[in-house]
Tab-separated table of C-alpha atoms in Angstrom:
chain	number	residue	atom	x	y	z
T	29	MET	CA	103.877	125.457	70.875
T	30	MET	CA	103.673	121.419	71.214
T	31	SER	CA	107.821	121.248	71.129
T	32	THR	CA	107.259	123.820	74.652
T	33	TYR	CA	105.118	122.023	75.708
T	34	LEU	CA	107.021	118.358	75.690
T	35	THR	CA	110.707	120.355	75.962
T	36	PHE	CA	108.646	121.707	79.417
T	37	SER	CA	107.293	118.745	80.355
T	38	ILE	CA	110.277	116.726	80.179
T	39	SER	CA	112.307	118.650	81.785
T	40	ILE	CA	110.192	118.909	84.300
T	41	SER	CA	110.028	115.415	84.805
T	42	VAL	CA	113.805	115.176	85.554
T	43	ILE	CA	113.931	117.758	87.488
T	44	SER	CA	111.199	115.663	89.680
T	45	TRP	CA	113.850	112.676	89.552
T	46	ILE	CA	115.563	115.487	92.226
T	47	VAL	CA	112.428	115.769	93.649
T	48	GLY	CA	111.441	112.985	94.904
T	49	MET	CA	115.222	111.887	95.390
T	50	ALA	CA	115.281	114.717	97.904
T	51	VAL	CA	112.010	113.749	99.549
T	52	ASN	CA	113.366	110.214	99.432
T	53	ALA	CA	116.041	110.033	101.459
T	54	ILE	CA	114.320	112.119	104.704
T	55	LEU	CA	111.270	110.092	104.412
T	56	ARG	CA	113.105	106.670	104.824
T	57	LYS	CA	114.143	107.252	108.164
T	58	THR	CA	111.103	107.450	109.108
T	59	GLU	CA	108.641	104.107	110.881
T	60	PHE	CA	105.786	105.659	107.616
T	61	TYR	CA	108.728	104.610	105.532
T	62	GLU	CA	109.192	101.249	106.231
T	63	LYS	CA	105.492	100.309	107.574
T	64	LYS	CA	103.715	102.244	104.866
T	65	LEU	CA	105.170	103.251	101.882
T	66	SER	CA	108.315	99.758	101.315
T	67	ASN	CA	105.554	97.774	100.255
T	68	LEU	CA	103.263	99.914	98.238
T	69	ASN	CA	101.442	97.348	95.713
T	70	PHE	CA	98.636	99.003	92.740
T	71	VAL	CA	99.118	97.101	90.229
T	72	GLU	CA	98.634	93.257	91.585
T	73	ASN	CA	97.527	91.731	88.943
T	74	LYS	CA	99.243	90.489	86.468
T	75	LYS	CA	97.110	90.738	82.804
T	76	LEU	CA	96.150	94.440	84.301
T	77	ASN	CA	99.926	94.824	83.637
T	78	LYS	CA	99.939	92.885	80.726
T	79	ILE	CA	97.138	95.663	79.135
T	80	ILE	CA	98.900	98.743	81.151
T	81	GLY	CA	101.677	97.473	79.040
T	82	ILE	CA	104.562	97.025	81.838
T	83	GLY	CA	105.829	94.777	79.310
T	84	ILE	CA	106.373	97.077	76.979
T	85	PHE	CA	107.715	99.475	79.371
T	86	LYS	CA	109.916	96.795	80.906
T	87	TRP	CA	111.936	95.998	76.987
T	88	ILE	CA	112.500	99.178	76.684
T	89	VAL	CA	114.659	100.002	79.694
T	90	LYS	CA	116.161	96.969	78.795
T	91	ASN	CA	116.632	97.530	75.598
T	92	THR	CA	117.606	101.529	75.167
T	93	PHE	CA	120.609	103.705	77.517
T	94	PHE	CA	118.045	104.076	80.215
T	95	LYS	CA	119.597	100.516	81.235
T	96	PHE	CA	122.578	103.010	82.673
T	97	PHE	CA	120.471	104.958	84.587
T	98	ASN	CA	120.420	103.072	87.690
T	99	GLN	CA	123.457	100.318	88.107
T	100	LYS	CA	122.264	99.144	91.167
T	101	LEU	CA	118.918	97.365	90.121
T	102	LYS	CA	121.323	95.001	88.425
T	103	LEU	CA	121.088	91.290	89.088
T	104	LYS	CA	123.575	88.938	89.607
T	105	LYS	CA	124.283	85.116	88.116
T	106	LYS	CA	124.738	83.949	91.971
T	107	ILE	CA	122.823	85.352	94.057
T	108	LYS	CA	122.301	85.174	97.893
T	109	GLU	CA	119.389	86.166	100.400
T	110	ASN	CA	121.199	89.060	101.141
T	111	ASP	CA	121.879	90.734	98.149
T	112	LEU	CA	118.204	89.900	97.135
T	113	ASN	CA	116.995	92.084	99.580
T	114	LYS	CA	119.951	94.609	99.121
T	115	LEU	CA	118.023	94.745	95.614
T	116	ARG	CA	114.208	94.671	96.864
T	117	SER	CA	116.185	97.505	99.285
T	118	GLU	CA	117.108	99.626	96.347
T	119	MET	CA	114.068	98.797	93.795
T	120	THR	CA	111.863	100.629	96.753
T	121	ILE	CA	113.675	103.718	96.257
T	122	SER	CA	113.124	104.510	93.413
T	123	GLU	CA	110.401	103.117	93.458
T	124	ILE	CA	109.342	105.661	96.300
T	125	ASP	CA	111.334	108.217	94.465
T	126	HIS	CA	109.960	108.394	91.078
T	127	LEU	CA	105.997	107.704	92.588
T	128	ILE	CA	107.421	111.879	94.673
T	129	GLY	CA	108.018	112.583	90.658
T	130	PHE	CA	104.429	111.968	89.767
T	131	VAL	CA	103.189	113.913	92.806
T	132	PHE	CA	105.149	116.474	91.869
T	133	VAL	CA	104.622	116.879	88.475
T	134	SER	CA	100.968	116.429	88.857
T	135	ILE	CA	100.599	119.365	91.105
T	136	PHE	CA	102.241	121.392	87.402
T	137	ALA	CA	99.594	119.720	85.828
T	138	LEU	CA	97.059	119.634	87.331
T	139	ALA	CA	97.704	124.470	87.410
T	140	LYS	CA	97.799	123.675	83.886
T	141	PHE	CA	93.624	121.948	83.494
T	142	TYR	CA	93.045	124.799	86.120
T	143	ASN	CA	94.251	127.695	84.118
T	144	PHE	CA	91.822	125.581	81.249
T	145	ASN	CA	95.283	124.993	79.431
T	146	PHE	CA	93.673	121.192	78.617
T	147	LEU	CA	96.748	120.448	76.021
T	148	PHE	CA	99.626	121.422	78.440
T	149	GLY	CA	98.097	119.727	81.122
T	150	PHE	CA	97.318	116.987	79.486
T	151	THR	CA	101.267	116.311	77.636
T	152	ILE	CA	102.919	117.056	81.290
T	153	MET	CA	100.630	114.020	82.460
T	154	ILE	CA	101.011	111.521	79.128
T	155	VAL	CA	105.278	112.228	80.231
T	156	ASN	CA	105.201	112.210	84.230
T	157	VAL	CA	103.740	108.528	83.100
T	158	LEU	CA	105.788	107.518	81.154
T	159	MET	CA	108.489	108.957	82.874
T	160	ASN	CA	107.305	108.119	86.347
T	161	LEU	CA	104.511	106.586	87.194
T	162	TYR	CA	106.186	103.721	85.378
T	163	PRO	CA	108.836	103.551	86.060
T	164	SER	CA	107.557	102.670	89.890
T	165	LEU	CA	104.801	100.857	88.706
T	166	LEU	CA	108.103	98.275	86.851
T	167	GLN	CA	109.671	98.808	90.851
T	168	GLN	CA	106.548	97.343	92.544
T	169	GLU	CA	106.587	94.319	89.066
T	170	ASN	CA	110.153	93.330	90.310
T	171	LYS	CA	109.865	93.560	93.866
T	172	ARG	CA	106.750	91.016	93.592
T	173	ARG	CA	109.533	88.644	92.086
T	174	ILE	CA	112.378	89.191	93.889
T	175	ASN	CA	109.749	88.017	97.313
T	176	LYS	CA	109.383	85.443	95.631
T	177	LEU	CA	112.692	84.304	95.193
T	178	ILE	CA	113.554	86.537	98.869
T	179	ASN	CA	110.536	83.118	99.790
T	180	LYS	CA	112.091	80.798	97.747
T	181	THR	CA	115.761	81.265	99.237
T	182	VAL	CA	113.745	80.960	103.191
T	183	ILE	CA	111.962	77.522	102.819
T	184	ASN	CA	115.178	76.239	101.039
T	185	LYS	CA	117.719	76.860	104.422
T	186	VAL	CA	114.723	75.633	106.630
T	187	PHE	CA	114.594	72.655	104.668
T	188	ALA	CA	118.377	72.088	103.813
């Protein structure tokens, strides 16, 4: 029974990536995306990121097969401001894709909770957090780091 729950949870989470990409493709054309969604920041505190395990998650992404998933999110050795802006844009797209996926899968989990199938709903949410929420939080952390680099590049241009 547990293997069925886990299989479904992983499957629906992978499907949610496609749903997230499709919905996000539509949202990117709106003003709401540019003004609100592209600047989300749920966990600004570095200590809290560490407590919830974003560092461990980052290590897993960098050192396992997950590193091959989104090749657009790589930083080259030589950095230009334009490259940083493109990278930040790709990170935002990935972040929002995963957030949409998280909401999509959460609906399934809530339906299981509503039907008093708590173990199934809990299993779905654990997998959902690992496959959708954590990647989104990692992108937010990376975007904050990219923003610092962009600001540093702009400041260096002003004073050069």
